Amino acid sequence: MYWVGVDCFVKITELQSSSVQGVWVAPSLIELSAMKYLDSTSLSRINGFLDHVDVGDYVVHGNLEAYSCKLAGLDKKLSRSLEASVAEGASPSSMDLGKSPMGPLTEATSRKTLIYLILTLNHIYPDYDFSLLRAHHFRKEAGAKAVEAATGAVLMEVARVWAETPGYGGRPFMDALWAALDEAIGLSECDVYSYKSDGEDDPFGEAGNIWSFNYFLYNRKQKRVLYFSCRGVSKTAASDDEYSFDSDDEDPATRYGMATDMEL
């Protein structure tokens, strides 16, 4: 259930725990987020292009969204809940509180980083619940340059379409992309993380996905996070607004779609 307002959204996950007006919920999963969507002209232009790029055998769907990380008064509550749940589930064979991609989870800054990543995913993909993710579900990348190199190889066909599309091709796609990212988030000051998809309970495992990547560019100094994701979706296997399964071959209720922007 989502209650949406101008300045925040509240999500209640139904789990057996304490009761709120007759609905069983877990207090640690009642989240109030004041993360503000940051509008950027340069990001919006590239986002519009990446929304649907037909490269021949498949279609690329991309997403670029930047947010200001402000958690109102509940950041301490979320941090305490996170630390308690991680500590309870930690064992020598699974997870060590002193180690995580974000740094030691005994430190508030590390816990906040994890919370920002989880809230970002929950906001961008409202049809999925990422509230139970923990630090081991994420990976810290070597940096923006490494991500640029990795994504450049995957997006070669996207760059070709960009160059051939009127109104876009004046500057090479990768140059335009990373200039827009730098303008929005300040790449030299960013830590970069990625979510390790399990391929089942998240949008990256949806039918028709050929490949996917996702990155969080987190500028701790500016208190901003920028989410960058792309998926290659097969024309013959995926089911979305333009490419549908034959009713005899696949359940038409399985839909592919990117979450729309929701400014808070």
Short mmCIF file of C-alpha atoms in Angstrom, two decimals:
data_model
loop_
_atom_site.label_atom_id
_atom_site.label_comp_id
_atom_site.label_asym_id
_atom_site.label_seq_id
_atom_site.Cartn_x
_atom_site.Cartn_y
_atom_site.Cartn_z
CA MET A 1 0.00 0.00 0.00
CA TYR A 2 1.35 3.46 -0.87
CA TRP A 3 0.24 6.82 0.51
CA VAL A 4 1.61 9.49 -1.80
CA GLY A 5 1.87 13.19 -1.04
CA VAL A 6 3.74 16.21 -2.31
CA ASP A 7 6.69 15.85 0.03
CA CYS A 8 6.83 12.16 0.89
CA PHE A 9 5.54 8.67 0.39
CA VAL A 10 4.81 6.00 2.97
CA LYS A 11 4.96 2.34 2.12
CA ILE A 12 3.49 -0.30 4.41
CA THR A 13 4.60 -3.89 3.90
CA GLU A 14 2.22 -6.43 5.35
CA LEU A 15 4.15 -8.77 7.61
CA GLN A 16 3.28 -10.41 10.88
CA SER A 17 4.58 -8.07 13.53
CA SER A 18 2.99 -5.20 15.44
CA SER A 19 -0.46 -3.94 14.48
CA VAL A 20 -1.24 -0.54 12.98
CA GLN A 21 -4.99 0.10 12.78
CA GLY A 22 -5.67 -3.60 12.30
CA VAL A 23 -3.02 -4.13 9.61
CA TRP A 24 -0.09 -6.34 10.58
CA VAL A 25 3.13 -4.60 9.63
CA ALA A 26 6.79 -4.70 10.48
CA PRO A 27 7.78 -1.39 12.09
CA SER A 28 11.21 -1.47 10.44
CA LEU A 29 9.52 -1.56 7.02
CA ILE A 30 7.31 1.47 7.52
CA GLU A 31 9.36 3.89 5.48
CA LEU A 32 8.99 7.62 5.17
CA SER A 33 11.18 9.00 2.45
CA ALA A 34 11.73 12.65 1.60
CA MET A 35 14.19 11.89 -1.19
CA LYS A 36 13.68 14.69 -3.69
CA TYR A 37 13.74 14.02 -7.41
CA LEU A 38 16.32 16.31 -9.02
CA ASP A 39 15.31 17.60 -12.43
CA SER A 40 18.12 17.92 -14.97
CA THR A 41 17.67 19.07 -18.56
CA SER A 42 20.68 17.13 -19.82
CA LEU A 43 19.62 13.94 -18.01
CA SER A 44 16.03 14.32 -19.20
CA ARG A 45 17.15 14.52 -22.84
CA ILE A 46 19.17 11.31 -22.62
CA ASN A 47 16.50 9.64 -20.50
CA GLY A 48 13.95 10.37 -23.21
CA PHE A 49 16.18 8.74 -25.80
CA LEU A 50 16.97 5.70 -23.63
CA ASP A 51 13.34 5.03 -22.82
CA HIS A 52 13.00 2.92 -25.97
CA VAL A 53 15.93 2.29 -28.33
CA ASP A 54 15.34 -0.26 -31.10
CA VAL A 55 18.73 -1.71 -32.02
CA GLY A 56 17.44 -4.46 -34.29
CA ASP A 57 17.10 -7.82 -32.54
CA TYR A 58 16.15 -6.27 -29.23
CA VAL A 59 15.07 -3.04 -27.58
CA VAL A 60 17.03 -1.17 -24.93
CA HIS A 61 15.16 0.49 -22.06
CA GLY A 62 17.24 2.82 -19.92
CA ASN A 63 16.66 4.94 -16.86
CA LEU A 64 18.53 7.87 -15.32
CA GLU A 65 17.19 9.44 -12.12
CA ALA A 66 18.89 11.66 -9.57
CA TYR A 67 17.72 12.27 -6.00
CA SER A 68 18.65 14.34 -3.01
CA CYS A 69 19.13 12.04 -0.02
CA LYS A 70 17.02 13.49 2.75
CA LEU A 71 15.22 11.11 5.05
CA ALA A 72 13.37 13.57 7.25
CA GLY A 73 13.45 12.41 10.88
CA LEU A 74 13.40 8.67 10.29
CA ASP A 75 16.98 8.10 9.20
CA LYS A 76 17.97 7.19 12.77
CA LYS A 77 15.04 4.80 13.10
CA LEU A 78 15.86 3.10 9.80
CA SER A 79 19.52 2.85 10.76
CA ARG A 80 18.69 1.26 14.10
CA SER A 81 16.29 -1.19 12.46
CA LEU A 82 18.84 -2.08 9.81
CA GLU A 83 21.66 -2.57 12.30
CA ALA A 84 19.47 -4.75 14.51
CA SER A 85 18.28 -6.95 11.65
CA VAL A 86 21.77 -7.36 10.19
CA ALA A 87 23.22 -8.15 13.61
CA GLU A 88 20.53 -10.75 14.23
CA GLY A 89 21.16 -12.48 10.91
CA ALA A 90 24.93 -12.18 10.90
CA SER A 91 27.09 -15.29 11.31
CA PRO A 92 30.72 -16.17 10.56
CA SER A 93 29.60 -17.93 7.40
CA SER A 94 27.24 -15.26 6.09
CA MET A 95 27.93 -11.66 6.98
CA ASP A 96 30.23 -9.70 9.21
CA LEU A 97 28.97 -6.43 10.70
CA GLY A 98 32.47 -5.01 10.32
CA LYS A 99 32.54 -5.56 6.56
CA SER A 100 30.23 -4.53 3.76
CA PRO A 101 30.47 -2.81 0.35
CA MET A 102 29.39 0.40 2.10
CA GLY A 103 31.92 0.07 4.91
CA PRO A 104 31.44 -1.17 8.50
CA LEU A 105 27.73 -1.37 9.27
CA THR A 106 28.52 -0.42 12.84
CA GLU A 107 29.02 3.10 11.44
CA ALA A 108 25.98 5.31 10.82
CA THR A 109 27.30 6.60 7.49
CA SER A 110 27.56 3.07 6.10
CA ARG A 111 24.05 2.18 7.21
CA LYS A 112 22.68 5.38 5.69
CA THR A 113 24.33 4.57 2.37
CA LEU A 114 22.62 1.18 2.34
CA ILE A 115 19.29 2.77 3.24
CA TYR A 116 19.61 5.27 0.36
CA LEU A 117 20.22 2.47 -2.14
CA ILE A 118 17.24 0.45 -0.88
CA LEU A 119 14.89 3.45 -0.89
CA THR A 120 16.01 4.37 -4.41
CA LEU A 121 15.12 0.91 -5.72
CA ASN A 122 11.79 0.92 -3.89
CA HIS A 123 10.93 4.29 -5.38
CA ILE A 124 11.93 3.55 -8.97
CA TYR A 125 10.36 0.08 -9.06
CA PRO A 126 7.16 0.42 -6.99
CA ASP A 127 5.87 -2.98 -8.16
CA TYR A 128 8.68 -4.66 -6.24
CA ASP A 129 9.69 -4.59 -2.59
CA PHE A 130 13.40 -4.25 -1.85
CA SER A 131 12.97 -3.57 1.87
CA LEU A 132 14.56 -6.85 2.89
CA LEU A 133 17.76 -6.28 0.94
CA ARG A 134 20.95 -6.06 2.95
CA ALA A 135 24.53 -5.04 2.25
CA HIS A 136 25.53 -8.35 0.65
CA HIS A 137 22.97 -7.74 -2.10
CA PHE A 138 25.10 -4.86 -3.38
CA ARG A 139 28.58 -4.53 -4.84
CA LYS A 140 30.96 -1.58 -4.70
CA GLU A 141 32.44 -0.83 -8.11
CA ALA A 142 35.95 0.36 -8.86
CA GLY A 143 34.67 3.80 -9.84
CA ALA A 144 32.98 5.81 -12.55
CA LYS A 145 35.74 5.20 -15.11
CA ALA A 146 35.38 1.44 -14.74
CA VAL A 147 31.62 1.71 -15.17
CA GLU A 148 32.06 3.91 -18.24
CA ALA A 149 34.31 1.28 -19.83
CA ALA A 150 31.95 -1.59 -18.96
CA THR A 151 28.80 0.12 -20.20
CA GLY A 152 30.46 1.46 -23.34
CA ALA A 153 30.86 -2.04 -24.73
CA VAL A 154 27.24 -2.98 -24.00
CA LEU A 155 25.82 0.26 -25.41
CA MET A 156 27.65 0.26 -28.73
CA GLU A 157 24.43 -0.36 -30.68
CA VAL A 158 22.65 2.32 -28.67
CA ALA A 159 25.42 4.75 -29.61
CA ARG A 160 24.92 3.84 -33.28
CA VAL A 161 21.20 4.58 -33.12
CA TRP A 162 21.93 7.86 -31.30
CA ALA A 163 24.27 8.94 -34.08
CA GLU A 164 21.65 8.10 -36.73
CA THR A 165 18.74 9.81 -34.94
CA PRO A 166 17.97 13.42 -35.99
CA GLY A 167 18.34 15.82 -33.11
CA TYR A 168 20.66 13.58 -31.10
CA GLY A 169 23.75 12.73 -33.08
CA GLY A 170 25.71 15.96 -32.83
CA ARG A 171 27.90 14.55 -30.04
CA PRO A 172 28.92 10.90 -29.50
CA PHE A 173 26.46 9.17 -27.21
CA MET A 174 28.92 8.09 -24.52
CA ASP A 175 30.42 11.59 -24.37
CA ALA A 176 26.97 13.13 -24.00
CA LEU A 177 25.91 10.53 -21.43
CA TRP A 178 28.88 10.89 -19.12
CA ALA A 179 28.95 14.67 -19.42
CA ALA A 180 25.30 14.71 -18.28
CA LEU A 181 26.08 12.34 -15.40
CA ASP A 182 29.02 14.45 -14.31
CA GLU A 183 26.93 17.60 -14.40
CA ALA A 184 24.19 16.01 -12.32
CA ILE A 185 26.23 14.18 -9.67
CA GLY A 186 29.94 15.15 -9.82
CA LEU A 187 31.57 11.87 -10.85
CA SER A 188 34.95 12.52 -9.25
CA GLU A 189 33.30 12.67 -5.81
CA CYS A 190 31.14 9.56 -6.23
CA ASP A 191 31.22 6.08 -4.81
CA VAL A 192 29.64 3.64 -7.25
CA TYR A 193 27.51 0.64 -6.25
CA SER A 194 25.48 -1.94 -8.13
CA TYR A 195 22.64 -4.20 -7.10
CA LYS A 196 23.30 -7.92 -7.52
CA SER A 197 20.05 -9.12 -9.03
CA ASP A 198 18.82 -12.59 -8.11
CA GLY A 199 16.98 -12.73 -11.44
CA GLU A 200 13.71 -13.71 -9.77
CA ASP A 201 12.23 -11.12 -7.45
CA ASP A 202 13.21 -7.93 -9.24
CA PRO A 203 12.65 -6.24 -12.62
CA PHE A 204 15.96 -7.52 -14.00
CA GLY A 205 14.60 -11.06 -14.08
CA GLU A 206 11.48 -10.24 -16.08
CA ALA A 207 10.65 -12.27 -19.18
CA GLY A 208 12.58 -11.26 -22.27
CA ASN A 209 15.54 -9.60 -20.56
CA ILE A 210 18.72 -10.44 -22.50
CA TRP A 211 21.11 -8.37 -20.43
CA SER A 212 20.93 -5.65 -17.82
CA PHE A 213 23.05 -3.43 -15.63
CA ASN A 214 22.35 -1.00 -12.83
CA TYR A 215 24.55 1.46 -10.99
CA PHE A 216 24.14 3.90 -8.12
CA LEU A 217 26.40 6.95 -8.28
CA TYR A 218 26.45 8.21 -4.70
CA ASN A 219 27.91 11.60 -3.84
CA ARG A 220 28.17 11.59 -0.05
CA LYS A 221 29.34 15.21 0.05
CA GLN A 222 26.38 16.52 -1.95
CA LYS A 223 24.00 13.97 -0.42
CA ARG A 224 22.81 12.86 -3.83
CA VAL A 225 22.34 9.53 -5.52
CA LEU A 226 21.95 8.98 -9.26
CA TYR A 227 20.55 5.70 -10.55
CA PHE A 228 21.64 4.50 -14.02
CA SER A 229 20.13 1.34 -15.45
CA CYS A 230 19.65 -0.28 -18.85
CA ARG A 231 18.05 -3.52 -20.01
CA GLY A 232 18.17 -5.23 -23.37
CA VAL A 233 14.77 -6.82 -24.01
CA SER A 234 14.12 -9.39 -26.73
CA LYS A 235 11.47 -8.41 -29.25
CA THR A 236 10.29 -11.98 -29.61
CA ALA A 237 10.20 -12.89 -25.92
CA ALA A 238 9.34 -9.68 -24.07
CA SER A 239 5.82 -8.48 -23.46
CA ASP A 240 5.38 -4.72 -23.14
CA ASP A 241 3.22 -2.01 -24.61
CA GLU A 242 4.54 -2.60 -28.11
CA TYR A 243 5.81 -6.19 -28.12
CA SER A 244 3.29 -8.79 -26.96
CA PHE A 245 3.41 -12.54 -26.56
CA ASP A 246 1.07 -14.69 -28.60
CA SER A 247 -1.71 -15.77 -26.24
CA ASP A 248 -1.00 -19.45 -27.00
CA ASP A 249 2.66 -19.16 -26.07
CA GLU A 250 2.79 -17.02 -22.96
CA ASP A 251 0.66 -15.51 -20.25
CA PRO A 252 -0.23 -11.97 -21.43
CA ALA A 253 -0.55 -10.88 -17.81
CA THR A 254 3.26 -10.88 -17.58
CA ARG A 255 4.14 -7.34 -18.46
CA TYR A 256 7.38 -5.48 -18.97
CA GLY A 257 7.55 -1.81 -18.09
CA MET A 258 9.78 0.80 -16.52
CA ALA A 259 8.47 2.77 -13.57
CA THR A 260 7.57 6.33 -14.42
CA ASP A 261 9.19 9.26 -12.65
CA MET A 262 7.41 10.39 -9.48
CA GLU A 263 8.58 13.74 -8.20
CA LEU A 264 8.29 14.03 -4.45
#
